[in-house]
Amino acid sequence: MRILVTGSTGQVGREVAREFARLGHAVLTPGRQELDLMQRVSVTERIRAEAADWVINCAAYTRVDMAETEVEQAFTINRDSAGALAEAVAACGGKLLHVSTDFVFDGKQSHPYKEDDSTNPLSIYGHSKLEGEQSVSAALPAAVILRTAWVYGVNGHNFVKTMLRVAGEGKPLRVVDDQVGSPTWARDIALAIVALVQADATGIYHYTSAGSVSWYGFARAILSEAAAIGFDIRTEVVEPITTAEYPTPATRPSYSVLDTGKIQAQFDMPIPGWRDSLVAMLRELYQCEKS
């Protein structure tokens, strides 16, 4: 198959491109100069020219707090460009998988969110991603929308690497303990995307690692597992705090656990526990840093 991956330098996009290439597919990874997501015409022309069998849209404006002031940019990338991609894919008879987020929910539930639960984003970022889903579905009803959460990976900036950096400097950590979610390795998301494409899936799916934890609990696990692997961990103090003690411009869902029952049932997809995937990622990161 001919696979075009947008956002191929990001955490998920890089892993997606890697997995499809490993399986022998022709993978196209246009950069910003070749595919400018801020320019709708550019998006349409590029997608039509490439005529890929599948487009995997991993590109997104993900600066959650900055989106509160960079509203136009967030909506242009997350809504308008997503819609333009879907329209272009539909015009050339291709298929699309669009990556979305737990931020489309308000986090007020006390049980995992299913695909058909009511959405109610709390932030500009969340609103822009929800409207992106709606634009994609309107232009290409058969598109796949894959929601995930709490993404981390060997590449790019993420919570795991931030914790390792601060802990390596010996600085004390204060981490929010009243926001709960499922930390998810970008590699696992990529494998799920490959499975969805190979199964010729359509519709909305949720995928995260199994289990849930607070950011504080996640931070504790990162430092513990990293120290066991051999990382230089100099921080001994990790203090749990409330969201109110760490105010941010954007409001975040307090409960971001997604129900993955649908994707497991339809595709017999085993989902690793979040801590098992964390250990695997840390081992890979450790080898990368030592090589």
mmCIF file of C-alpha atoms in Angstrom:
data_model
loop_
_atom_site.group_PDB
_atom_site.id
_atom_site.type_symbol
_atom_site.label_atom_id
_atom_site.label_comp_id
_atom_site.label_asym_id
_atom_site.label_seq_id
_atom_site.Cartn_x
_atom_site.Cartn_y
_atom_site.Cartn_z
ATOM 1 C CA MET A 1 0.000 0.000 0.000
ATOM 2 C CA ARG A 2 0.907 3.621 -0.454
ATOM 3 C CA ILE A 3 0.702 5.345 2.962
ATOM 4 C CA LEU A 4 0.995 9.101 3.495
ATOM 5 C CA VAL A 5 1.726 10.177 7.076
ATOM 6 C CA THR A 6 1.239 13.774 8.135
ATOM 7 C CA GLY A 7 3.047 14.982 11.239
ATOM 8 C CA SER A 8 5.726 12.364 10.616
ATOM 9 C CA THR A 9 8.281 14.133 12.817
ATOM 10 C CA GLY A 10 6.014 13.995 15.861
ATOM 11 C CA GLN A 11 5.855 11.294 18.504
ATOM 12 C CA VAL A 12 3.063 9.242 16.938
ATOM 13 C CA GLY A 13 3.764 10.108 13.296
ATOM 14 C CA ARG A 14 7.364 8.974 13.477
ATOM 15 C CA GLU A 15 6.356 5.622 14.954
ATOM 16 C CA VAL A 16 3.555 5.181 12.401
ATOM 17 C CA ALA A 17 5.891 5.819 9.472
ATOM 18 C CA ARG A 18 8.433 3.412 10.967
ATOM 19 C CA GLU A 19 5.915 0.595 11.417
ATOM 20 C CA PHE A 20 4.437 0.832 7.922
ATOM 21 C CA ALA A 21 7.910 0.993 6.375
ATOM 22 C CA ARG A 22 8.965 -2.054 8.411
ATOM 23 C CA LEU A 23 6.048 -3.949 6.895
ATOM 24 C CA GLY A 24 7.193 -3.058 3.376
ATOM 25 C CA HIS A 25 4.650 -0.391 2.470
ATOM 26 C CA ALA A 26 5.571 2.718 0.470
ATOM 27 C CA VAL A 27 5.561 5.476 3.071
ATOM 28 C CA LEU A 28 5.334 9.173 2.179
ATOM 29 C CA THR A 29 6.312 11.671 4.860
ATOM 30 C CA PRO A 30 5.981 15.196 3.429
ATOM 31 C CA GLY A 31 7.498 17.951 5.547
ATOM 32 C CA ARG A 32 6.029 21.380 6.225
ATOM 33 C CA GLN A 33 7.483 22.850 3.039
ATOM 34 C CA GLU A 34 5.796 20.124 0.999
ATOM 35 C CA LEU A 35 2.530 20.043 2.950
ATOM 36 C CA ASP A 36 1.730 23.303 4.721
ATOM 37 C CA LEU A 37 -1.184 22.582 7.054
ATOM 38 C CA MET A 38 -1.814 26.304 7.488
ATOM 39 C CA GLN A 39 -2.678 26.548 3.773
ATOM 40 C CA ARG A 40 -5.866 24.684 2.820
ATOM 41 C CA VAL A 41 -5.151 24.836 -0.924
ATOM 42 C CA SER A 42 -1.686 23.373 -0.389
ATOM 43 C CA VAL A 43 -3.160 20.491 1.596
ATOM 44 C CA THR A 44 -5.723 19.678 -1.067
ATOM 45 C CA GLU A 45 -3.249 19.811 -3.953
ATOM 46 C CA ARG A 46 -0.644 17.662 -2.199
ATOM 47 C CA ILE A 47 -3.039 14.927 -1.160
ATOM 48 C CA ARG A 48 -4.544 14.695 -4.626
ATOM 49 C CA ALA A 49 -1.100 14.594 -6.218
ATOM 50 C CA GLU A 50 0.147 11.746 -4.022
ATOM 51 C CA ALA A 51 -3.008 9.617 -4.397
ATOM 52 C CA ALA A 52 -2.162 7.483 -1.364
ATOM 53 C CA ASP A 53 -4.241 4.450 -0.431
ATOM 54 C CA TRP A 54 -4.346 5.680 3.153
ATOM 55 C CA VAL A 55 -3.576 9.020 4.759
ATOM 56 C CA ILE A 56 -2.694 8.830 8.456
ATOM 57 C CA ASN A 57 -3.207 12.267 9.957
ATOM 58 C CA CYS A 58 -0.917 12.558 12.968
ATOM 59 C CA ALA A 59 -0.400 16.287 12.498
ATOM 60 C CA ALA A 60 -1.932 18.542 15.126
ATOM 61 C CA TYR A 61 -1.552 21.732 17.065
ATOM 62 C CA THR A 62 -0.838 20.251 20.517
ATOM 63 C CA ARG A 63 0.327 23.233 22.592
ATOM 64 C CA VAL A 64 -2.646 22.969 24.925
ATOM 65 C CA ASP A 65 -1.999 26.089 26.990
ATOM 66 C CA MET A 66 -0.824 28.287 24.113
ATOM 67 C CA ALA A 67 -3.971 27.396 22.191
ATOM 68 C CA GLU A 68 -5.934 29.564 24.627
ATOM 69 C CA THR A 69 -4.363 32.609 22.948
ATOM 70 C CA GLU A 70 -3.329 31.120 19.565
ATOM 71 C CA VAL A 71 -6.929 30.261 18.800
ATOM 72 C CA GLU A 72 -6.846 30.790 15.039
ATOM 73 C CA GLN A 73 -3.742 28.676 14.587
ATOM 74 C CA ALA A 74 -5.179 25.843 16.670
ATOM 75 C CA PHE A 75 -8.422 25.746 14.680
ATOM 76 C CA THR A 76 -6.664 26.119 11.334
ATOM 77 C CA ILE A 77 -4.521 23.048 11.936
ATOM 78 C CA ASN A 78 -6.826 20.895 14.044
ATOM 79 C CA ARG A 79 -10.114 21.638 12.289
ATOM 80 C CA ASP A 80 -9.637 23.262 8.888
ATOM 81 C CA SER A 81 -6.629 21.269 7.718
ATOM 82 C CA ALA A 82 -8.149 18.028 9.009
ATOM 83 C CA GLY A 83 -11.285 18.774 7.012
ATOM 84 C CA ALA A 84 -9.261 19.661 3.922
ATOM 85 C CA LEU A 85 -7.365 16.392 4.218
ATOM 86 C CA ALA A 86 -10.607 14.444 4.411
ATOM 87 C CA GLU A 87 -12.083 16.270 1.406
ATOM 88 C CA ALA A 88 -8.967 15.646 -0.667
ATOM 89 C CA VAL A 89 -8.819 11.984 0.324
ATOM 90 C CA ALA A 90 -12.489 11.565 -0.528
ATOM 91 C CA ALA A 91 -11.941 13.196 -3.931
ATOM 92 C CA CYS A 92 -9.214 10.730 -4.890
ATOM 93 C CA GLY A 93 -10.953 7.668 -3.478
ATOM 94 C CA GLY A 94 -8.506 7.084 -0.676
ATOM 95 C CA LYS A 95 -8.963 6.327 3.015
ATOM 96 C CA LEU A 96 -8.132 8.354 6.098
ATOM 97 C CA LEU A 97 -7.263 7.698 9.724
ATOM 98 C CA HIS A 98 -7.339 10.795 11.902
ATOM 99 C CA VAL A 99 -5.738 10.865 15.361
ATOM 100 C CA SER A 100 -7.715 12.671 18.052
ATOM 101 C CA THR A 101 -7.671 13.081 21.816
ATOM 102 C CA ASP A 102 -9.271 12.557 25.209
ATOM 103 C CA PHE A 103 -9.576 16.359 25.455
ATOM 104 C CA VAL A 104 -12.883 16.169 23.581
ATOM 105 C CA PHE A 105 -14.400 15.041 26.910
ATOM 106 C CA ASP A 106 -14.814 17.130 30.083
ATOM 107 C CA GLY A 107 -13.493 14.501 32.494
ATOM 108 C CA LYS A 108 -16.524 14.617 34.767
ATOM 109 C CA GLN A 109 -17.332 10.925 34.400
ATOM 110 C CA SER A 110 -16.099 8.409 36.959
ATOM 111 C CA HIS A 111 -15.906 5.509 34.490
ATOM 112 C CA PRO A 112 -14.016 5.157 31.180
ATOM 113 C CA TYR A 113 -15.358 7.107 28.219
ATOM 114 C CA LYS A 114 -16.836 5.121 25.342
ATOM 115 C CA GLU A 115 -16.783 6.269 21.737
ATOM 116 C CA ASP A 116 -20.428 7.353 21.784
ATOM 117 C CA ASP A 117 -20.351 9.220 25.102
ATOM 118 C CA SER A 118 -21.236 12.904 24.967
ATOM 119 C CA THR A 119 -18.345 15.224 24.198
ATOM 120 C CA ASN A 120 -17.846 18.485 26.055
ATOM 121 C CA PRO A 121 -14.337 19.943 25.668
ATOM 122 C CA LEU A 122 -13.082 22.352 28.310
ATOM 123 C CA SER A 123 -10.278 24.044 26.352
ATOM 124 C CA ILE A 124 -9.619 25.676 22.995
ATOM 125 C CA TYR A 125 -7.412 22.728 22.116
ATOM 126 C CA GLY A 126 -10.224 20.309 22.949
ATOM 127 C CA HIS A 127 -12.766 22.318 20.967
ATOM 128 C CA SER A 128 -10.454 22.490 17.952
ATOM 129 C CA LYS A 129 -9.865 18.734 18.023
ATOM 130 C CA LEU A 130 -13.576 17.977 18.375
ATOM 131 C CA GLU A 131 -14.433 20.230 15.447
ATOM 132 C CA GLY A 132 -11.640 18.509 13.535
ATOM 133 C CA GLU A 133 -13.340 15.168 14.130
ATOM 134 C CA GLN A 134 -16.618 16.645 12.929
ATOM 135 C CA SER A 135 -15.009 18.119 9.800
ATOM 136 C CA VAL A 136 -13.382 14.805 8.961
ATOM 137 C CA SER A 137 -16.598 12.826 9.438
ATOM 138 C CA ALA A 138 -18.618 15.318 7.366
ATOM 139 C CA ALA A 139 -16.215 15.122 4.431
ATOM 140 C CA LEU A 140 -15.452 11.410 4.679
ATOM 141 C CA PRO A 141 -17.995 9.442 6.732
ATOM 142 C CA ALA A 142 -15.966 6.230 6.367
ATOM 143 C CA ALA A 143 -12.849 7.766 7.946
ATOM 144 C CA VAL A 144 -11.310 6.258 11.074
ATOM 145 C CA ILE A 145 -11.030 8.564 14.084
ATOM 146 C CA LEU A 146 -8.699 7.218 16.756
ATOM 147 C CA ARG A 147 -8.780 8.947 20.131
ATOM 148 C CA THR A 148 -5.855 8.440 22.479
ATOM 149 C CA ALA A 149 -4.411 10.116 25.576
ATOM 150 C CA TRP A 150 -1.329 10.931 27.641
ATOM 151 C CA VAL A 151 1.084 10.172 24.807
ATOM 152 C CA TYR A 152 4.823 9.772 25.368
ATOM 153 C CA GLY A 153 7.688 8.303 23.385
ATOM 154 C CA VAL A 154 11.415 8.133 22.761
ATOM 155 C CA ASN A 155 11.183 11.070 20.356
ATOM 156 C CA GLY A 156 9.951 14.591 20.984
ATOM 157 C CA HIS A 157 8.957 16.418 24.139
ATOM 158 C CA ASN A 158 6.752 14.634 26.651
ATOM 159 C CA PHE A 159 6.063 14.120 30.341
ATOM 160 C CA VAL A 160 8.350 11.098 30.712
ATOM 161 C CA LYS A 161 11.380 12.868 29.289
ATOM 162 C CA THR A 162 10.642 16.000 31.323
ATOM 163 C CA MET A 163 10.548 13.962 34.534
ATOM 164 C CA LEU A 164 13.843 12.284 33.641
ATOM 165 C CA ARG A 165 15.498 15.617 32.886
ATOM 166 C CA VAL A 166 14.370 17.280 36.116
ATOM 167 C CA ALA A 167 15.174 14.207 38.198
ATOM 168 C CA GLY A 168 18.600 14.004 36.594
ATOM 169 C CA GLU A 169 19.238 17.568 37.748
ATOM 170 C CA GLY A 170 18.284 16.628 41.294
ATOM 171 C CA LYS A 171 15.429 19.096 41.492
ATOM 172 C CA PRO A 172 12.355 18.370 43.644
ATOM 173 C CA LEU A 173 9.178 17.553 41.778
ATOM 174 C CA ARG A 174 5.633 18.738 42.460
ATOM 175 C CA VAL A 175 3.159 16.784 40.353
ATOM 176 C CA VAL A 176 -0.627 16.937 40.063
ATOM 177 C CA ASP A 177 -2.354 14.021 41.774
ATOM 178 C CA ASP A 178 -6.019 14.718 40.977
ATOM 179 C CA GLN A 179 -5.936 14.202 37.203
ATOM 180 C CA VAL A 180 -6.221 10.558 36.143
ATOM 181 C CA GLY A 181 -5.554 8.962 32.774
ATOM 182 C CA SER A 182 -3.795 6.171 30.891
ATOM 183 C CA PRO A 183 -0.197 6.893 29.848
ATOM 184 C CA THR A 184 0.251 5.551 26.315
ATOM 185 C CA TRP A 185 3.453 4.821 24.393
ATOM 186 C CA ALA A 186 3.476 6.205 20.858
ATOM 187 C CA ARG A 187 4.817 2.860 19.602
ATOM 188 C CA ASP A 188 1.702 1.082 20.845
ATOM 189 C CA ILE A 189 -0.534 3.675 19.184
ATOM 190 C CA ALA A 190 1.316 3.105 15.907
ATOM 191 C CA LEU A 191 0.750 -0.645 16.143
ATOM 192 C CA ALA A 192 -2.954 -0.038 16.755
ATOM 193 C CA ILE A 193 -3.110 2.230 13.703
ATOM 194 C CA VAL A 194 -1.458 -0.421 11.542
ATOM 195 C CA ALA A 195 -4.017 -2.964 12.746
ATOM 196 C CA LEU A 196 -6.920 -0.640 11.957
ATOM 197 C CA VAL A 197 -5.601 0.048 8.461
ATOM 198 C CA GLN A 198 -4.952 -3.624 7.751
ATOM 199 C CA ALA A 199 -8.515 -4.431 8.869
ATOM 200 C CA ASP A 200 -9.923 -1.688 6.613
ATOM 201 C CA ALA A 201 -11.695 -0.202 9.631
ATOM 202 C CA THR A 202 -14.146 2.690 9.692
ATOM 203 C CA GLY A 203 -15.617 4.763 12.525
ATOM 204 C CA ILE A 204 -14.461 6.044 15.919
ATOM 205 C CA TYR A 205 -12.197 4.041 18.230
ATOM 206 C CA HIS A 206 -10.454 4.609 21.548
ATOM 207 C CA TYR A 207 -6.950 3.314 22.180
ATOM 208 C CA THR A 208 -4.748 3.779 25.237
ATOM 209 C CA SER A 209 -2.623 1.513 27.381
ATOM 210 C CA ALA A 210 -4.490 -0.582 29.936
ATOM 211 C CA GLY A 211 -4.959 0.742 33.449
ATOM 212 C CA SER A 212 -4.953 4.257 34.821
ATOM 213 C CA VAL A 213 -2.912 6.436 37.163
ATOM 214 C CA SER A 214 -2.566 10.058 38.238
ATOM 215 C CA TRP A 215 0.227 12.262 36.926
ATOM 216 C CA TYR A 216 1.830 11.983 40.377
ATOM 217 C CA GLY A 217 1.639 8.186 40.308
ATOM 218 C CA PHE A 218 3.015 8.190 36.772
ATOM 219 C CA ALA A 219 5.938 10.382 37.834
ATOM 220 C CA ARG A 220 6.744 8.037 40.727
ATOM 221 C CA ALA A 221 6.681 5.056 38.361
ATOM 222 C CA ILE A 222 8.920 6.823 35.827
ATOM 223 C CA LEU A 223 11.613 7.556 38.399
ATOM 224 C CA SER A 224 11.425 4.092 39.958
ATOM 225 C CA GLU A 225 11.628 2.200 36.683
ATOM 226 C CA ALA A 226 14.252 4.553 35.239
ATOM 227 C CA ALA A 227 16.506 4.122 38.277
ATOM 228 C CA ALA A 228 16.228 0.327 37.961
ATOM 229 C CA ILE A 229 17.265 0.526 34.298
ATOM 230 C CA GLY A 230 20.289 2.685 35.034
ATOM 231 C CA PHE A 231 19.248 6.307 34.491
ATOM 232 C CA ASP A 232 20.901 8.841 36.776
ATOM 233 C CA ILE A 233 18.018 9.751 39.089
ATOM 234 C CA ARG A 234 19.008 12.322 41.705
ATOM 235 C CA THR A 235 15.601 13.502 42.846
ATOM 236 C CA GLU A 236 14.222 11.858 45.964
ATOM 237 C CA VAL A 237 11.276 14.161 46.610
ATOM 238 C CA VAL A 238 8.096 13.909 44.545
ATOM 239 C CA GLU A 239 5.301 15.918 46.128
ATOM 240 C CA PRO A 240 1.654 15.347 45.174
ATOM 241 C CA ILE A 241 -0.299 18.551 44.577
ATOM 242 C CA THR A 242 -3.768 19.505 43.391
ATOM 243 C CA THR A 243 -4.715 21.022 40.057
ATOM 244 C CA ALA A 244 -5.572 24.215 41.928
ATOM 245 C CA GLU A 245 -1.973 24.408 43.151
ATOM 246 C CA TYR A 246 -0.695 24.237 39.573
ATOM 247 C CA PRO A 247 -2.919 26.583 37.559
ATOM 248 C CA THR A 248 -2.604 26.522 33.770
ATOM 249 C CA PRO A 249 -4.230 28.656 31.041
ATOM 250 C CA ALA A 250 -6.153 25.650 29.700
ATOM 251 C CA THR A 251 -8.515 23.568 31.806
ATOM 252 C CA ARG A 252 -7.719 19.859 31.641
ATOM 253 C CA PRO A 253 -10.101 16.924 32.166
ATOM 254 C CA SER A 254 -9.718 15.485 35.665
ATOM 255 C CA TYR A 255 -10.570 12.004 34.388
ATOM 256 C CA SER A 256 -9.227 11.031 30.959
ATOM 257 C CA VAL A 257 -9.606 7.255 30.942
ATOM 258 C CA LEU A 258 -10.893 5.943 27.598
ATOM 259 C CA ASP A 259 -12.788 2.673 27.219
ATOM 260 C CA THR A 260 -10.912 0.433 24.760
ATOM 261 C CA GLY A 261 -13.470 -2.369 24.714
ATOM 262 C CA LYS A 262 -14.609 -1.667 21.151
ATOM 263 C CA ILE A 263 -11.183 -1.890 19.528
ATOM 264 C CA GLN A 264 -10.303 -4.994 21.543
ATOM 265 C CA ALA A 265 -13.535 -6.769 20.666
ATOM 266 C CA GLN A 266 -13.528 -5.987 16.946
ATOM 267 C CA PHE A 267 -9.861 -6.628 16.236
ATOM 268 C CA ASP A 268 -8.818 -9.048 19.007
ATOM 269 C CA MET A 269 -6.170 -6.488 19.910
ATOM 270 C CA PRO A 270 -4.130 -7.148 23.055
ATOM 271 C CA ILE A 271 -3.461 -3.947 24.955
ATOM 272 C CA PRO A 272 -0.388 -3.776 27.199
ATOM 273 C CA GLY A 273 -0.520 -2.288 30.662
ATOM 274 C CA TRP A 274 0.741 1.270 30.912
ATOM 275 C CA ARG A 275 3.607 0.343 33.243
ATOM 276 C CA ASP A 276 4.828 -2.496 30.993
ATOM 277 C CA SER A 277 4.975 -0.136 28.019
ATOM 278 C CA LEU A 278 6.690 2.517 30.121
ATOM 279 C CA VAL A 279 9.473 0.052 30.993
ATOM 280 C CA ALA A 280 9.876 -0.943 27.334
ATOM 281 C CA MET A 281 10.099 2.681 26.249
ATOM 282 C CA LEU A 282 12.596 3.560 29.003
ATOM 283 C CA ARG A 283 14.843 0.659 28.024
ATOM 284 C CA GLU A 284 14.842 1.827 24.416
ATOM 285 C CA LEU A 285 15.508 5.428 25.455
ATOM 286 C CA TYR A 286 18.365 4.312 27.711
ATOM 287 C CA GLN A 287 19.990 2.391 24.847
ATOM 288 C CA CYS A 288 19.561 5.380 22.533
ATOM 289 C CA GLU A 289 21.239 7.705 25.010
ATOM 290 C CA LYS A 290 24.118 5.296 25.620
ATOM 291 C CA SER A 291 24.801 4.582 21.942
#
